mmCIF file of C-alpha atoms in Angstrom:
data_model
loop_
_atom_site.group_PDB
_atom_site.id
_atom_site.type_symbol
_atom_site.label_atom_id
_atom_site.label_comp_id
_atom_site.label_asym_id
_atom_site.label_seq_id
_atom_site.Cartn_x
_atom_site.Cartn_y
_atom_site.Cartn_z
ATOM 1 C CA MET A 1 -32.661 -21.610 -33.454
ATOM 2 C CA ASN A 2 -30.533 -22.478 -30.394
ATOM 3 C CA TYR A 3 -27.547 -20.329 -29.558
ATOM 4 C CA THR A 4 -24.875 -20.441 -26.873
ATOM 5 C CA ASN A 5 -21.695 -18.424 -26.503
ATOM 6 C CA ASN A 6 -18.771 -17.738 -24.211
ATOM 7 C CA TYR A 7 -18.010 -14.209 -25.400
ATOM 8 C CA ASN A 8 -17.100 -11.753 -22.654
ATOM 9 C CA PRO A 9 -17.291 -8.241 -24.066
ATOM 10 C CA THR A 10 -16.314 -5.146 -22.132
ATOM 11 C CA ILE A 11 -19.020 -4.437 -19.601
ATOM 12 C CA SER A 12 -20.737 -1.107 -19.175
ATOM 13 C CA ASP A 13 -20.054 1.180 -16.216
ATOM 14 C CA ALA A 14 -23.516 0.399 -14.862
ATOM 15 C CA GLU A 15 -22.988 -3.365 -15.071
ATOM 16 C CA LEU A 16 -19.578 -3.083 -13.479
ATOM 17 C CA PHE A 17 -20.854 -0.890 -10.667
ATOM 18 C CA GLU A 18 -23.589 -3.388 -9.826
ATOM 19 C CA SER A 19 -20.995 -6.175 -9.783
ATOM 20 C CA ILE A 20 -18.741 -4.206 -7.420
ATOM 21 C CA LYS A 21 -21.669 -3.436 -5.116
ATOM 22 C CA LYS A 22 -22.444 -7.159 -5.043
ATOM 23 C CA GLU A 23 -18.852 -7.924 -4.082
ATOM 24 C CA ARG A 24 -19.353 -6.107 -0.792
ATOM 25 C CA GLU A 25 -21.330 -9.143 0.372
ATOM 26 C CA TYR A 26 -18.300 -11.452 0.248
ATOM 27 C CA ILE A 27 -15.147 -9.307 -0.155
ATOM 28 C CA GLY A 28 -14.453 -7.874 3.254
ATOM 29 C CA TYR A 29 -12.093 -4.970 2.627
ATOM 30 C CA TYR A 30 -14.868 -2.769 1.249
ATOM 31 C CA ASN A 31 -16.647 -2.704 4.610
ATOM 32 C CA LEU A 32 -13.650 -2.088 6.858
ATOM 33 C CA VAL A 33 -14.514 1.622 6.681
ATOM 34 C CA HIS A 34 -17.577 0.927 8.866
ATOM 35 C CA GLN A 35 -15.809 -0.885 11.701
ATOM 36 C CA ASP A 36 -15.600 0.098 15.359
ATOM 37 C CA THR A 37 -11.958 0.908 16.151
ATOM 38 C CA SER A 38 -12.338 1.030 19.926
ATOM 39 C CA ILE A 39 -10.810 -2.424 20.469
ATOM 40 C CA PHE A 40 -7.529 -1.261 18.934
ATOM 41 C CA LYS A 41 -7.467 2.042 20.784
ATOM 42 C CA GLU A 42 -8.174 0.401 24.128
ATOM 43 C CA TYR A 43 -5.373 -2.092 23.653
ATOM 44 C CA ALA A 44 -2.999 0.680 22.542
ATOM 45 C CA LYS A 45 -3.530 2.454 25.887
ATOM 46 C CA THR A 46 -2.141 -0.573 27.731
ATOM 47 C CA VAL A 47 1.152 -0.750 25.824
ATOM 48 C CA LYS A 48 4.148 0.550 27.779
ATOM 49 C CA GLN A 49 6.937 -0.636 25.496
ATOM 50 C CA LYS A 50 8.700 1.913 23.291
ATOM 51 C CA ASP A 51 9.866 -0.351 20.452
ATOM 52 C CA ILE A 52 6.923 -1.840 18.540
ATOM 53 C CA VAL A 53 8.133 -4.680 16.329
ATOM 54 C CA VAL A 54 5.924 -5.941 13.491
ATOM 55 C CA ILE A 55 6.912 -9.434 12.353
ATOM 56 C CA GLY A 56 5.328 -10.281 9.015
ATOM 57 C CA ILE A 57 5.765 -10.015 5.264
ATOM 58 C CA GLY A 58 3.898 -8.742 2.193
ATOM 59 C CA GLY A 59 0.333 -7.756 2.947
ATOM 60 C CA SER A 60 1.025 -8.113 6.666
ATOM 61 C CA THR A 61 3.489 -5.212 6.659
ATOM 62 C CA LEU A 62 3.543 -3.177 3.442
ATOM 63 C CA GLY A 63 0.380 -1.154 4.074
ATOM 64 C CA THR A 64 1.308 -0.359 7.661
ATOM 65 C CA TYR A 65 4.801 0.637 6.591
ATOM 66 C CA ALA A 66 3.366 2.892 3.869
ATOM 67 C CA ILE A 67 1.287 4.850 6.378
ATOM 68 C CA TYR A 68 3.990 4.966 9.056
ATOM 69 C CA LYS A 69 6.656 6.076 6.552
ATOM 70 C CA PHE A 70 4.388 8.853 5.276
ATOM 71 C CA LEU A 71 3.521 10.213 8.718
ATOM 72 C CA LYS A 72 6.307 9.483 11.186
ATOM 73 C CA HIS A 73 8.309 12.675 10.627
ATOM 74 C CA SER A 74 5.204 14.883 10.902
ATOM 75 C CA LYS A 75 3.993 13.485 14.216
ATOM 76 C CA THR A 76 5.336 13.533 17.742
ATOM 77 C CA LEU A 77 5.442 9.831 18.548
ATOM 78 C CA ASP A 78 6.931 8.384 21.725
ATOM 79 C CA LYS A 79 7.065 4.878 20.278
ATOM 80 C CA LYS A 80 8.955 3.574 17.255
ATOM 81 C CA LEU A 81 7.679 1.051 14.747
ATOM 82 C CA HIS A 82 10.093 -1.586 13.425
ATOM 83 C CA PHE A 83 9.422 -4.101 10.640
ATOM 84 C CA LEU A 84 11.049 -7.537 10.534
ATOM 85 C CA GLU A 85 10.171 -8.950 7.119
ATOM 86 C CA SER A 86 13.165 -10.354 5.308
ATOM 87 C CA THR A 87 15.039 -13.575 6.046
ATOM 88 C CA ASP A 88 18.217 -11.907 4.781
ATOM 89 C CA PRO A 89 20.427 -12.607 7.823
ATOM 90 C CA ILE A 90 22.505 -9.439 7.536
ATOM 91 C CA GLU A 91 19.474 -7.169 7.315
ATOM 92 C CA LEU A 92 17.678 -9.086 10.048
ATOM 93 C CA LYS A 93 20.603 -8.742 12.453
ATOM 94 C CA SER A 94 21.022 -5.022 11.776
ATOM 95 C CA LYS A 95 17.340 -4.381 12.460
ATOM 96 C CA ILE A 96 17.320 -6.463 15.641
ATOM 97 C CA ASP A 97 20.423 -4.652 16.884
ATOM 98 C CA ALA A 98 18.432 -1.394 16.755
ATOM 99 C CA ILE A 99 15.672 -2.771 19.022
ATOM 100 C CA ASP A 100 15.656 -2.674 22.803
ATOM 101 C CA MET A 101 14.480 -6.249 23.204
ATOM 102 C CA LYS A 102 13.568 -5.791 26.865
ATOM 103 C CA ASN A 103 11.387 -2.791 26.016
ATOM 104 C CA ALA A 104 9.724 -4.196 22.893
ATOM 105 C CA LEU A 105 6.247 -5.357 21.955
ATOM 106 C CA PHE A 106 6.232 -8.001 19.223
ATOM 107 C CA ILE A 107 3.239 -7.996 16.875
ATOM 108 C CA VAL A 108 3.245 -11.254 14.919
ATOM 109 C CA ILE A 109 1.088 -11.067 11.793
ATOM 110 C CA SER A 110 0.235 -13.941 9.472
ATOM 111 C CA LYS A 111 -3.187 -14.447 7.906
ATOM 112 C CA SER A 112 -2.635 -18.161 7.395
ATOM 113 C CA GLY A 113 -0.626 -18.513 10.575
ATOM 114 C CA THR A 114 2.020 -20.595 8.810
ATOM 115 C CA THR A 115 3.965 -18.038 6.758
ATOM 116 C CA VAL A 116 7.518 -19.405 6.505
ATOM 117 C CA GLU A 117 9.302 -16.062 6.732
ATOM 118 C CA THR A 118 7.222 -14.809 9.654
ATOM 119 C CA ILE A 119 7.497 -17.949 11.764
ATOM 120 C CA SER A 120 11.232 -18.259 11.018
ATOM 121 C CA ILE A 121 11.897 -14.727 12.254
ATOM 122 C CA TRP A 122 9.685 -15.194 15.283
ATOM 123 C CA LYS A 123 11.530 -18.375 16.178
ATOM 124 C CA TYR A 124 14.759 -16.392 16.133
ATOM 125 C CA ILE A 125 13.268 -13.666 18.329
ATOM 126 C CA ASN A 126 12.210 -16.388 20.767
ATOM 127 C CA SER A 127 15.826 -17.514 20.967
ATOM 128 C CA LEU A 128 16.830 -14.024 22.114
ATOM 129 C CA ILE A 129 14.027 -13.248 24.526
ATOM 130 C CA LYS A 130 11.034 -15.072 25.916
ATOM 131 C CA CYS A 131 7.945 -14.124 23.937
ATOM 132 C CA ASP A 132 4.887 -14.384 26.154
ATOM 133 C CA LYS A 133 1.628 -12.610 26.911
ATOM 134 C CA SER A 134 3.506 -9.654 28.394
ATOM 135 C CA ASN A 135 5.330 -8.721 25.200
ATOM 136 C CA THR A 136 3.591 -10.448 22.269
ATOM 137 C CA VAL A 137 0.327 -9.959 20.386
ATOM 138 C CA VAL A 138 -0.815 -12.078 17.440
ATOM 139 C CA ILE A 139 -2.899 -11.021 14.430
ATOM 140 C CA THR A 140 -4.176 -13.921 12.324
ATOM 141 C CA GLU A 141 -7.281 -15.825 11.251
ATOM 142 C CA ASN A 142 -9.264 -17.216 14.161
ATOM 143 C CA ASP A 143 -8.853 -20.844 13.109
ATOM 144 C CA SER A 144 -5.123 -20.732 12.290
ATOM 145 C CA LYS A 145 -2.451 -22.749 14.076
ATOM 146 C CA LEU A 146 -0.831 -19.475 15.103
ATOM 147 C CA ASN A 147 -4.044 -18.389 16.810
ATOM 148 C CA ALA A 148 -4.210 -21.739 18.628
ATOM 149 C CA TYR A 149 -0.638 -21.237 19.849
ATOM 150 C CA ALA A 150 -1.442 -17.722 21.064
ATOM 151 C CA GLN A 151 -4.545 -18.904 22.896
ATOM 152 C CA THR A 152 -2.624 -21.720 24.580
ATOM 153 C CA HIS A 153 -0.074 -19.185 25.837
ATOM 154 C CA GLN A 154 -2.734 -16.589 26.789
ATOM 155 C CA MET A 155 -1.420 -14.034 24.293
ATOM 156 C CA GLN A 156 -3.636 -11.189 23.125
ATOM 157 C CA THR A 157 -5.019 -11.926 19.646
ATOM 158 C CA PHE A 158 -6.783 -9.931 16.953
ATOM 159 C CA GLU A 159 -8.572 -11.358 13.941
ATOM 160 C CA ILE A 160 -7.918 -10.987 10.249
ATOM 161 C CA PRO A 161 -11.322 -11.752 8.704
ATOM 162 C CA LYS A 162 -11.291 -14.604 6.208
ATOM 163 C CA ASP A 163 -12.890 -12.412 3.549
ATOM 164 C CA VAL A 164 -10.114 -9.784 3.762
ATOM 165 C CA GLY A 165 -7.074 -10.632 1.649
ATOM 166 C CA GLY A 166 -3.611 -9.767 2.906
ATOM 167 C CA ARG A 167 -2.834 -7.039 0.383
ATOM 168 C CA PHE A 168 -6.232 -5.436 1.098
ATOM 169 C CA SER A 169 -5.883 -5.699 4.891
ATOM 170 C CA VAL A 170 -4.231 -2.422 5.914
ATOM 171 C CA PHE A 171 -7.497 -1.028 7.347
ATOM 172 C CA SER A 172 -8.045 -4.145 9.456
ATOM 173 C CA ALA A 173 -6.224 -5.083 12.672
ATOM 174 C CA VAL A 174 -3.155 -5.666 10.484
ATOM 175 C CA GLY A 175 -2.590 -1.927 10.123
ATOM 176 C CA LEU A 176 -4.850 -0.301 12.676
ATOM 177 C CA LEU A 177 -3.417 -2.036 15.742
ATOM 178 C CA PRO A 178 0.298 -1.184 15.297
ATOM 179 C CA LEU A 179 -0.528 2.305 14.061
ATOM 180 C CA ALA A 180 -2.767 2.944 17.080
ATOM 181 C CA VAL A 181 -0.083 1.636 19.431
ATOM 182 C CA VAL A 182 2.526 4.113 18.156
ATOM 183 C CA GLY A 183 0.049 6.969 18.526
ATOM 184 C CA LEU A 184 -1.405 7.649 15.092
ATOM 185 C CA ASN A 185 -5.069 8.602 14.788
ATOM 186 C CA ILE A 186 -6.741 5.535 13.320
ATOM 187 C CA ASP A 187 -10.190 7.148 13.359
ATOM 188 C CA VAL A 188 -8.935 9.830 10.971
ATOM 189 C CA LEU A 189 -7.369 7.058 8.872
ATOM 190 C CA ILE A 190 -10.686 5.248 8.615
ATOM 191 C CA GLY A 191 -12.394 8.571 7.933
ATOM 192 C CA GLY A 192 -10.130 9.217 4.941
ATOM 193 C CA ALA A 193 -10.878 5.788 3.505
ATOM 194 C CA LYS A 194 -14.593 6.174 4.206
ATOM 195 C CA GLU A 195 -14.702 9.459 2.317
ATOM 196 C CA ILE A 196 -13.507 7.674 -0.826
ATOM 197 C CA TYR A 197 -15.888 4.761 -0.193
ATOM 198 C CA GLU A 198 -18.890 7.072 0.113
ATOM 199 C CA GLY A 199 -17.877 9.132 -2.897
ATOM 200 C CA PHE A 200 -17.625 5.988 -5.003
ATOM 201 C CA PHE A 201 -20.691 4.059 -3.884
ATOM 202 C CA SER A 202 -22.896 7.164 -3.976
ATOM 203 C CA GLU A 203 -21.643 7.717 -7.567
ATOM 204 C CA ASN A 204 -20.206 11.116 -6.687
ATOM 205 C CA SER A 205 -16.652 12.440 -6.320
ATOM 206 C CA SER A 206 -14.441 9.354 -6.668
ATOM 207 C CA TYR A 207 -16.833 7.309 -8.832
ATOM 208 C CA GLU A 208 -16.208 8.908 -12.220
ATOM 209 C CA ARG A 209 -12.434 9.202 -11.953
ATOM 210 C CA ILE A 210 -11.965 5.604 -10.754
ATOM 211 C CA LEU A 211 -14.165 4.121 -13.479
ATOM 212 C CA LYS A 212 -12.659 6.274 -16.211
ATOM 213 C CA LYS A 213 -9.096 5.407 -15.215
ATOM 214 C CA ALA A 214 -9.855 1.707 -14.763
ATOM 215 C CA ARG A 215 -11.571 1.457 -18.141
ATOM 216 C CA PHE A 216 -8.591 3.120 -19.814
ATOM 217 C CA PHE A 217 -6.149 0.674 -18.196
ATOM 218 C CA ALA A 218 -8.277 -2.279 -19.306
ATOM 219 C CA GLU A 219 -9.034 -1.110 -22.843
ATOM 220 C CA TYR A 220 -5.474 -0.004 -23.575
ATOM 221 C CA LYS A 221 -3.780 -2.885 -21.725
ATOM 222 C CA ASN A 222 -1.940 -4.027 -24.842
ATOM 223 C CA SER A 223 -0.613 -0.559 -25.651
ATOM 224 C CA PHE A 224 0.125 0.751 -22.148
ATOM 225 C CA ASN A 225 0.733 -2.269 -19.969
ATOM 226 C CA ILE A 226 3.226 -0.563 -17.614
ATOM 227 C CA ASN A 227 1.748 1.756 -15.003
ATOM 228 C CA VAL A 228 4.216 4.136 -13.369
ATOM 229 C CA VAL A 229 3.418 5.849 -10.074
ATOM 230 C CA PHE A 230 5.772 8.847 -9.800
ATOM 231 C CA SER A 231 5.536 9.999 -6.179
ATOM 232 C CA TYR A 232 7.019 13.419 -5.460
ATOM 233 C CA SER A 233 7.914 12.824 -1.834
ATOM 234 C CA SER A 234 10.308 10.363 -0.275
ATOM 235 C CA ARG A 235 7.621 9.828 2.353
ATOM 236 C CA LEU A 236 5.615 7.971 -0.309
ATOM 237 C CA GLU A 237 8.294 5.330 -0.830
ATOM 238 C CA GLY A 238 6.275 2.926 1.331
ATOM 239 C CA PHE A 239 3.123 3.673 -0.639
ATOM 240 C CA ASN A 240 4.967 2.824 -3.850
ATOM 241 C CA LYS A 241 6.010 -0.583 -2.459
ATOM 242 C CA TRP A 242 2.474 -1.296 -1.273
ATOM 243 C CA TYR A 243 1.048 -0.290 -4.675
ATOM 244 C CA ILE A 244 3.436 -2.630 -6.489
ATOM 245 C CA GLN A 245 2.194 -5.614 -4.471
ATOM 246 C CA LEU A 246 -1.466 -4.601 -4.729
ATOM 247 C CA TRP A 247 -1.338 -4.040 -8.489
ATOM 248 C CA GLY A 248 0.954 -6.902 -9.462
ATOM 249 C CA GLU A 249 -0.517 -9.637 -7.290
ATOM 250 C CA SER A 250 -4.122 -8.648 -8.005
ATOM 251 C CA LEU A 251 -3.972 -8.094 -11.754
ATOM 252 C CA GLY A 252 -1.403 -10.616 -12.984
ATOM 253 C CA LYS A 253 -3.931 -13.364 -13.631
ATOM 254 C CA ILE A 254 -5.509 -15.729 -16.139
ATOM 255 C CA ASP A 255 -8.963 -14.503 -17.152
ATOM 256 C CA ILE A 256 -12.174 -16.469 -17.710
ATOM 257 C CA ASN A 257 -11.124 -17.095 -21.330
ATOM 258 C CA THR A 258 -7.795 -18.605 -20.115
ATOM 259 C CA THR A 259 -5.914 -15.593 -21.486
ATOM 260 C CA LYS A 260 -2.952 -14.352 -19.458
ATOM 261 C CA GLN A 261 -3.545 -10.808 -18.233
ATOM 262 C CA GLY A 262 -1.304 -8.404 -16.387
ATOM 263 C CA LEU A 263 -0.432 -4.772 -15.841
ATOM 264 C CA THR A 264 3.083 -4.060 -14.604
ATOM 265 C CA PRO A 265 3.424 -1.624 -11.689
ATOM 266 C CA VAL A 266 6.451 0.646 -11.317
ATOM 267 C CA GLY A 267 6.929 2.951 -8.342
ATOM 268 C CA ILE A 268 9.484 5.763 -8.513
ATOM 269 C CA ILE A 269 10.298 8.791 -6.373
ATOM 270 C CA GLY A 270 10.693 12.389 -7.494
ATOM 271 C CA PRO A 271 12.844 14.311 -7.852
ATOM 272 C CA ILE A 272 15.389 11.474 -7.466
ATOM 273 C CA ASP A 273 14.145 9.494 -10.452
ATOM 274 C CA GLN A 274 13.973 12.559 -12.686
ATOM 275 C CA HIS A 275 17.643 11.753 -13.115
ATOM 276 C CA SER A 276 17.079 8.124 -14.096
ATOM 277 C CA PHE A 277 13.695 6.665 -15.033
ATOM 278 C CA LEU A 278 12.216 9.868 -16.475
ATOM 279 C CA GLN A 279 14.498 9.543 -19.509
ATOM 280 C CA LEU A 280 12.902 6.166 -20.286
ATOM 281 C CA ILE A 281 9.418 7.618 -19.902
ATOM 282 C CA VAL A 282 10.076 10.572 -22.187
ATOM 283 C CA GLU A 283 12.089 8.975 -24.986
ATOM 284 C CA GLY A 284 11.468 5.266 -24.454
ATOM 285 C CA LYS A 285 8.808 3.009 -25.874
ATOM 286 C CA ARG A 286 5.241 4.268 -25.509
ATOM 287 C CA ASP A 287 4.037 1.451 -23.262
ATOM 288 C CA LYS A 288 3.668 3.362 -19.988
ATOM 289 C CA THR A 289 1.059 5.427 -18.206
ATOM 290 C CA VAL A 290 2.215 7.887 -15.535
ATOM 291 C CA THR A 291 0.439 8.886 -12.344
ATOM 292 C CA VAL A 292 2.156 11.723 -10.504
ATOM 293 C CA VAL A 293 1.391 11.942 -6.785
ATOM 294 C CA LYS A 294 2.116 15.322 -5.184
ATOM 295 C CA VAL A 295 1.811 16.791 -1.691
ATOM 296 C CA ASP A 296 0.424 20.319 -1.744
ATOM 297 C CA ASN A 297 1.437 21.324 1.780
ATOM 298 C CA PHE A 298 4.396 19.610 3.456
ATOM 299 C CA GLU A 299 3.906 21.728 6.603
ATOM 300 C CA ASN A 300 7.623 22.397 6.618
ATOM 301 C CA ASP A 301 9.257 25.791 6.099
ATOM 302 C CA MET A 302 12.866 24.709 5.555
ATOM 303 C CA LYS A 303 14.483 27.056 3.013
ATOM 304 C CA ILE A 304 17.493 27.093 0.733
ATOM 305 C CA PRO A 305 19.778 29.542 2.559
ATOM 306 C CA ASP A 306 21.343 32.675 1.136
ATOM 307 C CA VAL A 307 24.825 31.172 1.002
ATOM 308 C CA LYS A 308 27.277 32.478 -1.578
ATOM 309 C CA LEU A 309 29.212 29.796 -3.463
ATOM 310 C CA GLU A 310 31.989 31.166 -5.623
ATOM 311 C CA GLY A 311 31.556 30.293 -9.270
ATOM 312 C CA LEU A 312 27.894 29.287 -8.834
ATOM 313 C CA GLU A 313 26.369 32.765 -8.854
ATOM 314 C CA GLU A 314 24.112 31.841 -11.769
ATOM 315 C CA LEU A 315 22.087 29.688 -9.348
ATOM 316 C CA ALA A 316 21.385 32.596 -7.024
ATOM 317 C CA TYR A 317 17.683 32.315 -7.976
ATOM 318 C CA LEU A 318 17.483 29.302 -5.634
ATOM 319 C CA GLU A 319 18.206 31.372 -2.545
ATOM 320 C CA LYS A 320 15.449 31.647 0.064
ATOM 321 C CA LEU A 321 13.130 29.233 -1.758
ATOM 322 C CA ASP A 322 11.231 26.751 0.410
ATOM 323 C CA PHE A 323 12.301 23.184 -0.305
ATOM 324 C CA SER A 324 8.597 22.248 -0.433
ATOM 325 C CA TYR A 325 8.080 24.866 -3.165
ATOM 326 C CA LEU A 326 11.086 23.528 -5.070
ATOM 327 C CA ILE A 327 9.929 19.901 -5.060
ATOM 328 C CA ASN A 328 6.447 20.861 -6.250
ATOM 329 C CA GLU A 329 7.902 23.003 -9.019
ATOM 330 C CA GLN A 330 10.009 20.004 -10.027
ATOM 331 C CA ALA A 331 6.863 17.884 -10.115
ATOM 332 C CA ASP A 332 4.976 20.461 -12.172
ATOM 333 C CA ALA A 333 7.854 20.760 -14.638
ATOM 334 C CA THR A 334 7.833 16.979 -15.113
ATOM 335 C CA ILE A 335 4.057 16.948 -15.587
ATOM 336 C CA GLN A 336 4.247 19.736 -18.156
ATOM 337 C CA ALA A 337 7.081 18.035 -20.053
ATOM 338 C CA ILE A 338 5.098 14.787 -20.240
ATOM 339 C CA ASN A 339 1.843 16.476 -21.232
ATOM 340 C CA GLU A 340 3.518 18.501 -23.974
ATOM 341 C CA LEU A 341 4.524 15.249 -25.682
ATOM 342 C CA GLU A 342 0.792 14.447 -26.062
ATOM 343 C CA ASP A 343 1.312 10.692 -26.374
ATOM 344 C CA ILE A 344 1.893 9.575 -22.775
ATOM 345 C CA PRO A 345 -1.265 9.023 -20.668
ATOM 346 C CA CYS A 346 -0.759 10.996 -17.462
ATOM 347 C CA ASP A 347 -2.829 11.962 -14.445
ATOM 348 C CA VAL A 348 -2.024 13.855 -11.247
ATOM 349 C CA ILE A 349 -3.133 13.136 -7.686
ATOM 350 C CA THR A 350 -2.499 15.966 -5.222
ATOM 351 C CA LEU A 351 -2.648 15.220 -1.505
ATOM 352 C CA GLU A 352 -3.631 18.262 0.530
ATOM 353 C CA THR A 353 -1.119 17.669 3.302
ATOM 354 C CA VAL A 354 0.801 15.039 5.258
ATOM 355 C CA ASP A 355 -1.806 13.505 7.552
ATOM 356 C CA GLU A 356 -3.735 10.294 8.240
ATOM 357 C CA LYS A 357 -6.744 11.288 6.166
ATOM 358 C CA ASN A 358 -4.829 11.928 2.954
ATOM 359 C CA ILE A 359 -2.708 8.762 2.929
ATOM 360 C CA ALA A 360 -5.734 6.615 3.807
ATOM 361 C CA ALA A 361 -7.813 8.193 1.036
ATOM 362 C CA LEU A 362 -5.034 7.564 -1.487
ATOM 363 C CA MET A 363 -4.644 3.925 -0.469
ATOM 364 C CA TYR A 364 -8.352 3.143 -0.364
ATOM 365 C CA GLU A 365 -8.812 4.719 -3.782
ATOM 366 C CA TYR A 366 -6.108 2.434 -5.149
ATOM 367 C CA GLU A 367 -7.810 -0.587 -3.588
ATOM 368 C CA LEU A 368 -11.050 0.364 -5.335
ATOM 369 C CA LEU A 369 -9.214 1.083 -8.584
ATOM 370 C CA THR A 370 -7.621 -2.368 -8.446
ATOM 371 C CA SER A 371 -10.991 -4.059 -7.943
ATOM 372 C CA VAL A 372 -12.585 -2.141 -10.808
ATOM 373 C CA VAL A 373 -9.730 -2.853 -13.232
ATOM 374 C CA ALA A 374 -10.022 -6.555 -12.353
ATOM 375 C CA LYS A 375 -13.723 -6.489 -13.221
ATOM 376 C CA PHE A 376 -12.996 -4.924 -16.599
ATOM 377 C CA LEU A 377 -10.352 -7.615 -17.231
ATOM 378 C CA HIS A 378 -12.680 -10.450 -16.156
ATOM 379 C CA ILE A 379 -10.219 -11.722 -13.534
ATOM 380 C CA ASN A 380 -10.275 -12.493 -9.816
ATOM 381 C CA ALA A 381 -8.369 -9.740 -7.991
ATOM 382 C CA TYR A 382 -8.334 -11.560 -4.670
ATOM 383 C CA ASP A 383 -6.447 -14.832 -5.175
ATOM 384 C CA GLN A 384 -2.762 -15.446 -5.944
ATOM 385 C CA PRO A 385 -2.280 -18.971 -7.333
ATOM 386 C CA GLY A 386 1.055 -18.028 -8.890
ATOM 387 C CA VAL A 387 2.435 -17.156 -5.459
ATOM 388 C CA GLU A 388 0.927 -20.188 -3.746
ATOM 389 C CA ALA A 389 2.702 -22.584 -6.107
ATOM 390 C CA GLY A 390 6.079 -21.209 -5.045
ATOM 391 C CA LYS A 391 5.143 -21.476 -1.374
ATOM 392 C CA ILE A 392 4.276 -25.164 -1.780
ATOM 393 C CA ILE A 393 7.552 -25.876 -3.606
ATOM 394 C CA LEU A 394 9.549 -24.084 -0.885
ATOM 395 C CA LYS A 395 7.865 -25.990 1.954
ATOM 396 C CA ASN A 396 8.425 -29.316 0.200
ATOM 397 C CA LYS A 397 12.113 -28.496 -0.414
ATOM 398 C CA LEU A 398 12.631 -27.500 3.232
ATOM 399 C CA LYS A 399 10.898 -30.656 4.491
ATOM 400 C CA ILE A 400 13.179 -32.845 2.360
ATOM 401 C CA LYS A 401 16.259 -31.112 3.768
#
């Protein structure tokens, strides 16, 4: 008897783990936790400018913004990070107006070196001020046209490795350089990511929870195909945006059986969205999972003052409460309300405090989770053919014009 088949059943945890370990040989983001960061720190020491302007889009900015947004109000930084991403002319002008162009360092980031949005914005910056080796650094692939331009003009360059995709690049030069320049501790960042890496690949702390969660997402993809991250801190707004790109662009794919796959990411902020999206979660269709992200210690002692408001005496119980206590109680009340329904899959991630280690650990865990879910779904997490088609159409339209 001869027998062939193309069945692709769900793989075991052991098979999946071996496949992920094998990926480390050709998917570069896994190994960024082992890199030497000295090149970024040494360059950062030479920067005198106060306004650090990142010109890029998508994977070139979202991860860096997520970390900077989370940390900037908890650190004493003498430099400010700006992000020029959108070609919306009104937004672009308002952001440029807030930059001291004569005291700015421009960090131009494009993996391909030909990103339309990035080059368009950089062209405009060049019309306002001369961009040269004194005020411009380029982060790109070594063989890109952008790198060739930078070399010709003796600009400092840093490499994005070819095996590191844009949305997985935050722990490469893409994120580490600008974050080091503004004064954040990139060694602690890498340490937070490395802790998750070691816990996963040694089959300890992060291994079980990542595999369990990934398997659930894959096996219940037809029932719960919307994954809500409910972050209880406005500082995590950037993380939410980064997660949406990572999840959507990595998992919206056609699998090896030519079946269209996809999990839809939603990022919301508590307590703000308790007054909007929570209603849909609680009484809407049961097609959503919820991950609540909390911060245990905000390291902030701001309190609700003992101020008497006539007619509102019934809310006197709020007086003298820490705002950090209030927001965590709001989070816990939401978690309890969801869990009591018993039909909404929900998990809770609690960050110990607002620092480099915790945000890096959270982001690296989500990178690993994305890779593992992709393996369960039998898809390639690292390409984006759906996006590339639109880029080609746009370039052809612009050339015709």
